[in-house]
PDB file of C-alpha atoms and ligand atoms in Angstrom:
ATOM      1  CA  UNK A   1     132.576  88.185  86.337  1.00 97.00           C
ATOM      2  CA  UNK A   2     129.941  86.112  88.109  1.00 98.00           C
ATOM      3  CA  UNK A   3     127.044  87.730  89.917  1.00 98.00           C
ATOM      4  CA  UNK A   4     126.322  86.187  93.326  1.00 98.00           C
ATOM      5  CA  UNK A   5     122.558  85.689  93.480  1.00 98.00           C
ATOM      6  CA  UNK A   6     121.621  86.068  97.144  1.00 98.00           C
ATOM      7  CA  UNK A   7     117.920  86.055  96.372  1.00 98.00           C
ATOM      8  CA  UNK A   8     118.018  82.651  94.649  1.00 98.00           C
ATOM      9  CA  UNK A   9     120.384  81.165  97.247  1.00 98.00           C
ATOM     10  CA  UNK A  10     118.158  82.382 100.082  1.00 98.00           C
ATOM     11  CA  UNK A  11     115.058  80.937  98.382  1.00 98.00           C
ATOM     12  CA  UNK A  12     116.786  77.583  98.034  1.00 98.00           C
ATOM     13  CA  UNK A  13     117.848  77.541 101.703  1.00 98.00           C
ATOM     14  CA  UNK A  14     114.376  78.567 102.874  1.00 98.00           C
ATOM     15  CA  UNK A  15     112.934  75.657 100.868  1.00 98.00           C
ATOM     16  CA  UNK A  16     115.435  73.319 102.590  1.00 98.00           C
ATOM     17  CA  UNK A  17     114.403  74.693 105.988  1.00 98.00           C
ATOM     18  CA  UNK A  18     110.680  74.333 105.125  1.00 98.00           C
ATOM     19  CA  UNK A  19     111.259  70.681 104.214  1.00 98.00           C
ATOM     20  CA  UNK A  20     113.011  70.036 107.525  1.00 98.00           C
ATOM     21  CA  UNK A  21     110.192  71.750 109.422  1.00 98.00           C
ATOM     22  CA  UNK A  22     107.653  69.564 107.581  1.00 98.00           C
ATOM     23  CA  UNK A  23     109.517  66.483 108.753  1.00 98.00           C
ATOM     24  CA  UNK A  24     109.791  67.755 112.345  1.00 98.00           C
ATOM     25  CA  UNK A  25     106.066  68.514 112.517  1.00 98.00           C
ATOM     26  CA  UNK A  26     105.130  65.226 110.794  1.00 98.00           C
ATOM     27  CA  UNK A  27     107.162  63.425 113.447  1.00 98.00           C
ATOM     28  CA  UNK A  28     105.175  65.102 116.217  1.00 98.00           C
ATOM     29  CA  UNK A  29     107.781  67.792 116.931  1.00 98.00           C
ATOM     30  CA  UNK A  30     107.191  71.442 117.662  1.00 98.00           C
ATOM     31  CA  UNK A  31     106.959  74.051 114.911  1.00 98.00           C
ATOM     32  CA  UNK A  32     109.765  76.639 115.479  1.00 98.00           C
ATOM     33  CA  UNK A  33     108.462  79.980 116.748  1.00 98.00           C
ATOM     34  CA  UNK A  34     110.245  83.313 116.130  1.00 98.00           C
ATOM     35  CA  UNK A  35     109.084  86.494 117.843  1.00 98.00           C
ATOM     36  CA  UNK A  36     110.149  90.026 116.904  1.00 98.00           C
ATOM     37  CA  UNK A  37     109.920  93.216 118.932  1.00 98.00           C
ATOM     38  CA  UNK A  38     109.583  96.368 116.841  1.00 98.00           C
ATOM     39  CA  UNK A  39     109.704  99.813 118.448  1.00 98.00           C
ATOM     40  CA  UNK A  40     108.393 102.824 116.551  1.00 98.00           C
ATOM     41  CA  UNK A  41     107.719 103.168 112.833  1.00 97.00           C
ATOM     42  CA  UNK A  42     111.101 103.622 111.121  1.00 95.00           C
ATOM     43  CA  UNK A  43     110.630 102.728 107.455  1.00 92.00           C
ATOM     44  CA  UNK A  44     113.725 100.554 107.213  1.00 92.00           C
ATOM     45  CA  UNK A  45     112.972  98.603 110.396  1.00 95.00           C
ATOM     46  CA  UNK A  46     109.324  98.140 109.345  1.00 96.00           C
ATOM     47  CA  UNK A  47     110.477  96.640 106.041  1.00 93.00           C
ATOM     48  CA  UNK A  48     113.058  94.341 107.660  1.00 94.00           C
ATOM     49  CA  UNK A  49     110.589  93.024 110.214  1.00 97.00           C
ATOM     50  CA  UNK A  50     107.871  92.562 107.585  1.00 97.00           C
ATOM     51  CA  UNK A  51     110.315  90.548 105.477  1.00 96.00           C
ATOM     52  CA  UNK A  52     111.246  88.442 108.509  1.00 97.00           C
ATOM     53  CA  UNK A  53     107.571  87.600 109.090  1.00 97.00           C
ATOM     54  CA  UNK A  54     107.155  86.662 105.391  1.00 97.00           C
ATOM     55  CA  UNK A  55     110.289  84.465 105.595  1.00 98.00           C
ATOM     56  CA  UNK A  56     108.868  82.699 108.675  1.00 98.00           C
ATOM     57  CA  UNK A  57     105.775  81.804 106.657  1.00 98.00           C
ATOM     58  CA  UNK A  58     107.923  80.461 103.806  1.00 98.00           C
ATOM     59  CA  UNK A  59     109.837  78.281 106.268  1.00 98.00           C
ATOM     60  CA  UNK A  60     106.723  76.995 108.048  1.00 98.00           C
ATOM     61  CA  UNK A  61     107.588  78.774 111.311  1.00 98.00           C
ATOM     62  CA  UNK A  62     105.165  80.373 113.702  1.00 98.00           C
ATOM     63  CA  UNK A  63     105.909  84.095 114.084  1.00 98.00           C
ATOM     64  CA  UNK A  64     104.775  86.819 116.475  1.00 98.00           C
ATOM     65  CA  UNK A  65     105.235  90.538 116.016  1.00 98.00           C
ATOM     66  CA  UNK A  66     105.196  92.648 119.170  1.00 98.00           C
ATOM     67  CA  UNK A  67     104.941  96.387 118.603  1.00 98.00           C
ATOM     68  CA  UNK A  68     105.678  99.315 120.867  1.00 98.00           C
ATOM     69  CA  UNK A  69     105.390 103.021 120.213  1.00 98.00           C
ATOM     70  CA  UNK A  70     108.515 105.213 120.089  1.00 98.00           C
ATOM     71  CA  UNK A  71     107.873 106.453 123.671  1.00 98.00           C
ATOM     72  CA  UNK A  72     108.020 102.990 125.271  1.00 98.00           C
ATOM     73  CA  UNK A  73     110.063 102.995 128.480  1.00 98.00           C
ATOM     74  CA  UNK A  74     113.126 100.859 129.063  1.00 98.00           C
ATOM     75  CA  UNK A  75     111.311  99.078 131.893  1.00 98.00           C
ATOM     76  CA  UNK A  76     108.355  98.197 129.652  1.00 98.00           C
ATOM     77  CA  UNK A  77     110.724  96.766 127.071  1.00 98.00           C
ATOM     78  CA  UNK A  78     112.676  94.834 129.704  1.00 98.00           C
ATOM     79  CA  UNK A  79     109.405  93.390 131.019  1.00 98.00           C
ATOM     80  CA  UNK A  80     108.525  92.139 127.516  1.00 98.00           C
ATOM     81  CA  UNK A  81     112.004  90.640 127.103  1.00 99.00           C
ATOM     82  CA  UNK A  82     111.558  88.779 130.402  1.00 98.00           C
ATOM     83  CA  UNK A  83     108.143  87.563 129.279  1.00 98.00           C
ATOM     84  CA  UNK A  84     109.628  86.162 126.043  1.00 98.00           C
ATOM     85  CA  UNK A  85     112.499  84.560 127.968  1.00 98.00           C
ATOM     86  CA  UNK A  86     109.942  82.751 130.141  1.00 98.00           C
ATOM     87  CA  UNK A  87     107.589  81.779 127.292  1.00 98.00           C
ATOM     88  CA  UNK A  88     108.333  78.131 126.443  1.00 98.00           C
ATOM     89  CA  UNK A  89     106.496  78.408 123.134  1.00 98.00           C
ATOM     90  CA  UNK A  90     108.952  81.050 121.830  1.00 98.00           C
ATOM     91  CA  UNK A  91     112.129  79.362 120.580  1.00 98.00           C
ATOM     92  CA  UNK A  92     113.933  82.531 119.547  1.00 98.00           C
ATOM     93  CA  UNK A  93     113.319  86.254 119.280  1.00 98.00           C
ATOM     94  CA  UNK A  94     114.871  89.471 118.084  1.00 98.00           C
ATOM     95  CA  UNK A  95     114.635  93.090 119.147  1.00 98.00           C
ATOM     96  CA  UNK A  96     114.864  95.122 115.954  1.00 98.00           C
ATOM     97  CA  UNK A  97     117.620  97.743 116.139  1.00 97.00           C
ATOM     98  CA  UNK A  98     118.184 100.640 116.332  1.00 96.00           C
ATOM     99  CA  UNK A  99     116.124 101.455 119.420  1.00 98.00           C
ATOM    100  CA  UNK A 100     115.101 105.026 120.362  1.00 98.00           C
ATOM    101  CA  UNK A 101     117.876 107.099 121.977  1.00 98.00           C
ATOM    102  CA  UNK A 102     116.333 107.015 125.490  1.00 98.00           C
ATOM    103  CA  UNK A 103     116.732 103.227 125.628  1.00 98.00           C
ATOM    104  CA  UNK A 104     120.043 101.556 126.457  1.00 98.00           C
ATOM    105  CA  UNK A 105     120.414  99.081 123.602  1.00 98.00           C
ATOM    106  CA  UNK A 106     123.122  97.035 125.327  1.00 98.00           C
ATOM    107  CA  UNK A 107     120.973  96.700 128.454  1.00 98.00           C
ATOM    108  CA  UNK A 108     118.152  95.228 126.367  1.00 98.00           C
ATOM    109  CA  UNK A 109     120.499  92.853 124.521  1.00 98.00           C
ATOM    110  CA  UNK A 110     122.020  91.695 127.824  1.00 98.00           C
ATOM    111  CA  UNK A 111     118.529  90.900 129.141  1.00 98.00           C
ATOM    112  CA  UNK A 112     117.763  88.509 126.272  1.00 98.00           C
ATOM    113  CA  UNK A 113     118.190  84.843 127.213  1.00 98.00           C
ATOM    114  CA  UNK A 114     121.257  83.909 125.127  1.00 98.00           C
ATOM    115  CA  UNK A 115     119.618  80.550 124.338  1.00 98.00           C
ATOM    116  CA  UNK A 116     116.889  82.472 122.464  1.00 98.00           C
ATOM    117  CA  UNK A 117     119.195  85.161 120.998  1.00 98.00           C
ATOM    118  CA  UNK A 118     118.844  84.180 117.329  1.00 98.00           C
ATOM    119  CA  UNK A 119     120.460  87.498 116.294  1.00 98.00           C
ATOM    120  CA  UNK A 120     123.657  86.376 118.035  1.00 98.00           C
ATOM    121  CA  UNK A 121     124.083  89.793 119.683  1.00 98.00           C
ATOM    122  CA  UNK A 122     124.292  88.666 123.342  1.00 98.00           C
ATOM    123  CA  UNK A 123     127.845  88.685 124.776  1.00 98.00           C
ATOM    124  CA  UNK A 124     127.621  84.931 125.442  1.00 98.00           C
ATOM    125  CA  UNK A 125     127.041  84.267 121.741  1.00 98.00           C
ATOM    126  CA  UNK A 126     129.587  86.883 120.637  1.00 98.00           C
ATOM    127  CA  UNK A 127     132.189  85.357 122.977  1.00 98.00           C
ATOM    128  CA  UNK A 128     131.462  81.775 121.969  1.00 98.00           C
ATOM    129  CA  UNK A 129     131.665  82.769 118.303  1.00 98.00           C
ATOM    130  CA  UNK A 130     135.036  84.448 118.926  1.00 97.00           C
ATOM    131  CA  UNK A 131     136.527  81.250 120.350  1.00 97.00           C
ATOM    132  CA  UNK A 132     134.893  78.969 117.799  1.00 96.00           C
ATOM    133  CA  UNK A 133     132.240  77.318 119.998  1.00 97.00           C
ATOM    134  CA  UNK A 134     128.751  76.392 118.721  1.00 97.00           C
ATOM    135  CA  UNK A 135     126.441  79.412 119.070  1.00 98.00           C
ATOM    136  CA  UNK A 136     124.063  81.699 117.236  1.00 98.00           C
ATOM    137  CA  UNK A 137     126.147  83.624 114.697  1.00 98.00           C
ATOM    138  CA  UNK A 138     124.804  87.034 113.712  1.00 96.00           C
ATOM    139  CA  UNK A 139     122.783  86.788 110.556  1.00 98.00           C
ATOM    140  CA  UNK A 140     124.615  89.029 108.076  1.00 98.00           C
ATOM    141  CA  UNK A 141     128.093  87.502 108.590  1.00 98.00           C
ATOM    142  CA  UNK A 142     126.555  84.016 108.558  1.00 98.00           C
ATOM    143  CA  UNK A 143     124.750  84.836 105.299  1.00 98.00           C
ATOM    144  CA  UNK A 144     127.999  86.028 103.712  1.00 98.00           C
ATOM    145  CA  UNK A 145     129.858  82.873 104.791  1.00 98.00           C
ATOM    146  CA  UNK A 146     127.047  80.799 103.296  1.00 98.00           C
ATOM    147  CA  UNK A 147     127.251  82.663  99.975  1.00 98.00           C
ATOM    148  CA  UNK A 148     131.039  82.238  99.795  1.00 98.00           C
ATOM    149  CA  UNK A 149     130.678  78.516 100.509  1.00 98.00           C
ATOM    150  CA  UNK A 150     127.771  77.871  98.128  1.00 98.00           C
ATOM    151  CA  UNK A 151     129.592  79.656  95.297  1.00 98.00           C
ATOM    152  CA  UNK A 152     132.706  77.585  95.941  1.00 98.00           C
ATOM    153  CA  UNK A 153     134.830  80.699  96.605  1.00 98.00           C
ATOM    154  CA  UNK A 154     138.196  79.833  98.096  1.00 98.00           C
ATOM    155  CA  UNK A 155     138.901  81.889 101.231  1.00 98.00           C
ATOM    156  CA  UNK A 156     141.623  79.857 102.942  1.00 98.00           C
ATOM    157  CA  UNK A 157     144.925  81.709 103.029  1.00 98.00           C
ATOM    158  CA  UNK A 158     143.575  84.605 100.974  1.00 98.00           C
ATOM    159  CA  UNK A 159     143.706  88.260 101.929  1.00 99.00           C
ATOM    160  CA  UNK A 160     140.337  89.580 103.109  1.00 99.00           C
ATOM    161  CA  UNK A 161     139.728  93.275 103.779  1.00 99.00           C
ATOM    162  CA  UNK A 162     136.664  94.200 105.807  1.00 98.00           C
ATOM    163  CA  UNK A 163     135.439  97.784 105.629  1.00 98.00           C
ATOM    164  CA  UNK A 164     133.579  98.700 108.815  1.00 98.00           C
ATOM    165  CA  UNK A 165     133.825  97.672 112.478  1.00 98.00           C
ATOM    166  CA  UNK A 166     130.205  97.522 113.651  1.00 97.00           C
ATOM    167  CA  UNK A 167     129.098  94.986 116.256  1.00 96.00           C
ATOM    168  CA  UNK A 168     126.512  93.613 113.812  1.00 96.00           C
ATOM    169  CA  UNK A 169     128.703  93.075 110.731  1.00 98.00           C
ATOM    170  CA  UNK A 170     132.354  94.238 110.702  1.00 98.00           C
ATOM    171  CA  UNK A 171     133.581  92.758 113.991  1.00 98.00           C
ATOM    172  CA  UNK A 172     131.884  89.341 113.757  1.00 98.00           C
ATOM    173  CA  UNK A 173     132.792  89.103 110.056  1.00 98.00           C
ATOM    174  CA  UNK A 174     136.465  89.679 110.888  1.00 98.00           C
ATOM    175  CA  UNK A 175     136.346  86.997 113.604  1.00 98.00           C
ATOM    176  CA  UNK A 176     134.733  84.474 111.289  1.00 98.00           C
ATOM    177  CA  UNK A 177     136.930  85.147 108.257  1.00 98.00           C
ATOM    178  CA  UNK A 178     139.986  84.737 110.494  1.00 98.00           C
ATOM    179  CA  UNK A 179     138.953  81.427 112.060  1.00 98.00           C
ATOM    180  CA  UNK A 180     140.281  78.212 110.592  1.00 98.00           C
ATOM    181  CA  UNK A 181     136.846  76.516 110.582  1.00 97.00           C
ATOM    182  CA  UNK A 182     135.187  79.360 108.628  1.00 98.00           C
ATOM    183  CA  UNK A 183     137.178  81.745 106.401  1.00 98.00           C
ATOM    184  CA  UNK A 184     140.749  80.783 107.324  1.00 98.00           C
ATOM    185  CA  UNK A 185     141.776  84.071 105.664  1.00 98.00           C
ATOM    186  CA  UNK A 186     144.332  86.756 106.466  1.00 98.00           C
ATOM    187  CA  UNK A 187     142.058  89.541 107.705  1.00 98.00           C
ATOM    188  CA  UNK A 188     142.467  93.317 107.755  1.00 98.00           C
ATOM    189  CA  UNK A 189     139.769  95.581 109.178  1.00 98.00           C
ATOM    190  CA  UNK A 190     139.593  99.157 107.874  1.00 98.00           C
ATOM    191  CA  UNK A 191     137.304 101.933 109.086  1.00 98.00           C
ATOM    192  CA  UNK A 192     136.659 105.655 108.782  1.00 96.00           C
ATOM    193  CA  UNK A 193     140.032 106.530 110.372  1.00 97.00           C
ATOM    194  CA  UNK A 194     142.208 104.030 108.494  1.00 98.00           C
ATOM    195  CA  UNK A 195     144.996 105.911 106.714  1.00 98.00           C
ATOM    196  CA  UNK A 196     145.865 103.106 104.280  1.00 98.00           C
ATOM    197  CA  UNK A 197     142.329 101.957 103.426  1.00 98.00           C
ATOM    198  CA  UNK A 198     142.697 102.280  99.653  1.00 98.00           C
ATOM    199  CA  UNK A 199     146.075 100.537  99.608  1.00 98.00           C
ATOM    200  CA  UNK A 200     144.720  97.668 101.742  1.00 98.00           C
ATOM    201  CA  UNK A 201     141.749  97.259  99.406  1.00 98.00           C
ATOM    202  CA  UNK A 202     143.980  97.148  96.323  1.00 98.00           C
ATOM    203  CA  UNK A 203     145.832  94.164  97.797  1.00 98.00           C
ATOM    204  CA  UNK A 204     142.690  92.279  98.805  1.00 99.00           C
ATOM    205  CA  UNK A 205     141.506  89.009  97.275  1.00 99.00           C
ATOM    206  CA  UNK A 206     138.161  89.491  99.043  1.00 99.00           C
ATOM    207  CA  UNK A 207     136.591  92.839 100.025  1.00 99.00           C
ATOM    208  CA  UNK A 208     133.598  92.894 102.365  1.00 99.00           C
ATOM    209  CA  UNK A 209     132.180  96.425 102.418  1.00 98.00           C
ATOM    210  CA  UNK A 210     130.013  97.300 105.434  1.00 98.00           C
ATOM    211  CA  UNK A 211     130.506 100.986 106.121  1.00 97.00           C
ATOM    212  CA  UNK A 212     127.149 102.372 105.059  1.00 97.00           C
ATOM    213  CA  UNK A 213     128.576 104.932 102.592  1.00 97.00           C
ATOM    214  CA  UNK A 214     126.947 104.711  99.168  1.00 98.00           C
ATOM    215  CA  UNK A 215     129.339 104.030  96.249  1.00 98.00           C
ATOM    216  CA  UNK A 216     132.387 104.220  98.553  1.00 98.00           C
ATOM    217  CA  UNK A 217     134.338 101.396  96.878  1.00 98.00           C
ATOM    218  CA  UNK A 218     135.462 102.526  93.437  1.00 98.00           C
ATOM    219  CA  UNK A 219     137.235 100.649  90.615  1.00 98.00           C
ATOM    220  CA  UNK A 220     140.665 102.072  91.501  1.00 98.00           C
ATOM    221  CA  UNK A 221     140.412 100.353  94.917  1.00 98.00           C
ATOM    222  CA  UNK A 222     139.807  96.857  93.544  1.00 98.00           C
ATOM    223  CA  UNK A 223     142.336  94.325  92.289  1.00 98.00           C
ATOM    224  CA  UNK A 224     141.621  92.477  89.043  1.00 98.00           C
ATOM    225  CA  UNK A 225     139.854  89.188  89.886  1.00 98.00           C
ATOM    226  CA  UNK A 226     138.844  90.175  93.436  1.00 98.00           C
ATOM    227  CA  UNK A 227     135.680  88.955  95.168  1.00 99.00           C
ATOM    228  CA  UNK A 228     133.516  91.881  96.330  1.00 99.00           C
ATOM    229  CA  UNK A 229     130.734  91.490  98.905  1.00 99.00           C
ATOM    230  CA  UNK A 230     128.545  94.578  99.340  1.00 98.00           C
ATOM    231  CA  UNK A 231     126.700  94.833 102.664  1.00 98.00           C
ATOM    232  CA  UNK A 232     125.582  98.445 102.170  1.00 97.00           C
ATOM    233  CA  UNK A 233     121.867  99.224 102.110  1.00 94.00           C
ATOM    234  CA  UNK A 234     121.628 102.988 102.398  1.00 94.00           C
ATOM    235  CA  UNK A 235     118.285 104.490 101.431  1.00 92.00           C
ATOM    236  CA  UNK A 236     118.895 107.234  98.871  1.00 94.00           C
ATOM    237  CA  UNK A 237     116.182 109.387  97.327  1.00 94.00           C
ATOM    238  CA  UNK A 238     115.251 108.362  93.801  1.00 95.00           C
ATOM    239  CA  UNK A 239     112.434 110.234  92.082  1.00 96.00           C
ATOM    240  CA  UNK A 240     112.146 107.530  89.393  1.00 96.00           C
ATOM    241  CA  UNK A 241     110.894 105.004  92.004  1.00 95.00           C
ATOM    242  CA  UNK A 242     107.338 104.754  93.210  1.00 94.00           C
ATOM    243  CA  UNK A 243     108.570 104.624  96.819  1.00 92.00           C
ATOM    244  CA  UNK A 244     110.732 107.731  96.256  1.00 94.00           C
ATOM    245  CA  UNK A 245     113.924 105.918  97.298  1.00 94.00           C
ATOM    246  CA  UNK A 246     116.201 103.029  96.412  1.00 94.00           C
ATOM    247  CA  UNK A 247     118.718 100.952  98.323  1.00 94.00           C
ATOM    248  CA  UNK A 248     122.298 101.866  97.448  1.00 97.00           C
ATOM    249  CA  UNK A 249     125.276  99.644  98.196  1.00 98.00           C
ATOM    250  CA  UNK A 250     128.738 100.622  99.464  1.00 98.00           C
ATOM    251  CA  UNK A 251     130.225  99.617  96.101  1.00 98.00           C
ATOM    252  CA  UNK A 252     130.070 101.598  92.852  1.00 98.00           C
ATOM    253  CA  UNK A 253     128.754  98.521  91.109  1.00 98.00           C
ATOM    254  CA  UNK A 254     128.934  99.529  87.438  1.00 98.00           C
ATOM    255  CA  UNK A 255     132.640 100.340  87.447  1.00 98.00           C
ATOM    256  CA  UNK A 256     133.747  97.722  90.015  1.00 98.00           C
ATOM    257  CA  UNK A 257     131.860  94.674  88.656  1.00 98.00           C
ATOM    258  CA  UNK A 258     133.916  94.252  85.435  1.00 98.00           C
ATOM    259  CA  UNK A 259     137.100  93.822  87.519  1.00 98.00           C
ATOM    260  CA  UNK A 260     135.656  91.169  89.859  1.00 98.00           C
ATOM    261  CA  UNK A 261     135.630  87.380  89.722  1.00 98.00           C
ATOM    262  CA  UNK A 262     132.480  87.477  91.901  1.00 98.00           C
ATOM    263  CA  UNK A 263     130.326  90.352  93.168  1.00 98.00           C
ATOM    264  CA  UNK A 264     127.057  90.716  95.086  1.00 98.00           C
ATOM    265  CA  UNK A 265     124.434  93.163  93.771  1.00 98.00           C
ATOM    266  CA  UNK A 266     122.325  95.539  95.899  1.00 98.00           C
ATOM    267  CA  UNK A 267     119.541  94.655  96.279  1.00 96.00           C
ATOM    268  CA  UNK A 268     119.438  90.870  95.860  1.00 97.00           C
ATOM    269  CA  UNK A 269     122.857  90.013  97.292  1.00 98.00           C
ATOM    270  CA  UNK A 270     123.580  89.977 101.015  1.00 98.00           C
ATOM    271  CA  UNK A 271     120.166  91.323 102.126  1.00 96.00           C
ATOM    272  CA  UNK A 272     118.058  88.209 101.429  1.00 97.00           C
ATOM    273  CA  UNK A 273     120.801  86.029 102.933  1.00 98.00           C
ATOM    274  CA  UNK A 274     120.641  87.929 106.228  1.00 97.00           C
ATOM    275  CA  UNK A 275     116.985  87.044 106.680  1.00 97.00           C
ATOM    276  CA  UNK A 276     117.522  83.461 105.595  1.00 97.00           C
ATOM    277  CA  UNK A 277     120.352  83.108 108.154  1.00 98.00           C
ATOM    278  CA  UNK A 278     118.000  84.328 110.847  1.00 98.00           C
ATOM    279  CA  UNK A 279     115.660  81.522 109.763  1.00 98.00           C
ATOM    280  CA  UNK A 280     118.549  79.022 110.051  1.00 98.00           C
ATOM    281  CA  UNK A 281     119.242  80.262 113.577  1.00 98.00           C
ATOM    282  CA  UNK A 282     115.561  79.983 114.469  1.00 98.00           C
ATOM    283  CA  UNK A 283     115.473  76.387 113.230  1.00 98.00           C
ATOM    284  CA  UNK A 284     118.562  75.658 115.350  1.00 98.00           C
ATOM    285  CA  UNK A 285     116.836  77.322 118.336  1.00 98.00           C
ATOM    286  CA  UNK A 286     113.734  75.185 117.771  1.00 98.00           C
ATOM    287  CA  UNK A 287     115.892  72.052 117.678  1.00 98.00           C
ATOM    288  CA  UNK A 288     117.831  73.216 120.780  1.00 97.00           C
ATOM    289  CA  UNK A 289     120.924  72.585 118.679  1.00 97.00           C
ATOM    290  CA  UNK A 290     123.359  74.724 120.680  1.00 97.00           C
ATOM    291  CA  UNK A 291     121.766  75.063 124.118  1.00 96.00           C
ATOM    292  CA  UNK A 292     119.400  72.814 126.066  1.00 85.00           C
TER     293      UNK A 292
HETATM  294  N1  LIG B 301     119.021  96.191 112.504  1.00 59.46           N
HETATM  295  C1  LIG B 301     119.815  96.073 111.406  1.00 59.46           C
HETATM  296  N2  LIG B 301     120.179  94.790 111.237  1.00 59.46           N
HETATM  297  C2  LIG B 301     119.631  94.081 112.252  1.00 59.46           C
HETATM  298  C3  LIG B 301     119.641  92.700 112.598  1.00 59.46           C
HETATM  299  O1  LIG B 301     120.270  91.852 111.968  1.00 59.46           O
HETATM  300  N3  LIG B 301     118.932  92.379 113.718  1.00 59.46           N
HETATM  301  C4  LIG B 301     118.265  93.286 114.465  1.00 59.46           C
HETATM  302  N4  LIG B 301     117.620  92.872 115.548  1.00 59.46           N
HETATM  303  N5  LIG B 301     118.233  94.573 114.151  1.00 59.46           N
HETATM  304  C5  LIG B 301     118.908  94.967 113.051  1.00 59.46           C
END
């Protein structure tokens, strides 16, 4: 069994990005600028956004954090989105999700200029991704593809089971694993209402678990020699930690790991790769790689 080290891979990629930024700036080019909108004070979102700002520094990007209180109106948020769309200094930006219930998340996403949508959530980017055109690919699926590639894991023609059908992970992951230019796999998507979920998993060469249920994937669901990618990051209470909680994956790591050829840990697997993929997208936005 080989452990997939997302933390080390992400550090390496961030160093590569930082070197490219140094060259761009030395050549008189513009330093990429990522902005983030954060609404409210949810612990998880605070941590993600803080880590994004730290990653920007590591990559040599400029970053801006724009905060709103939980009671911000949809119109106020839409006005800020328009302002960022019109700000030539901002190459890309994200609106941290989830947003408070009184705000229509899709309406906000639709208002983002797709050329600055480094999360890859806008329908233009989702659609272009689905038909294999250059675009911003959402960060978690892109991070997983990068890990599979950097670890030399063969995906072509293999059976890949994806657990979860979210817009952020499950759906784009299925699209990418299916496409010839990315995974080139035979893809099955299972979710909370799938009757044959366990059977599908047992046949899988690659399992990508993104359902947000701690320890859901157990040893009896995994074929000997399978590759297991754990996207779960549920906060569970843990009195032994200073913070009072720990991040728990969707995979029961201790019993599943011995059966795997490769497995990602939680934390230190997919998580750091998500942020590093956002940095890759921001660099591409700064270089106007996909859209003029
Ligand atoms: N919330 C959970 N994951 C993400 C992400 O990748 N981007 C944004 N904007 N919000 C999230």
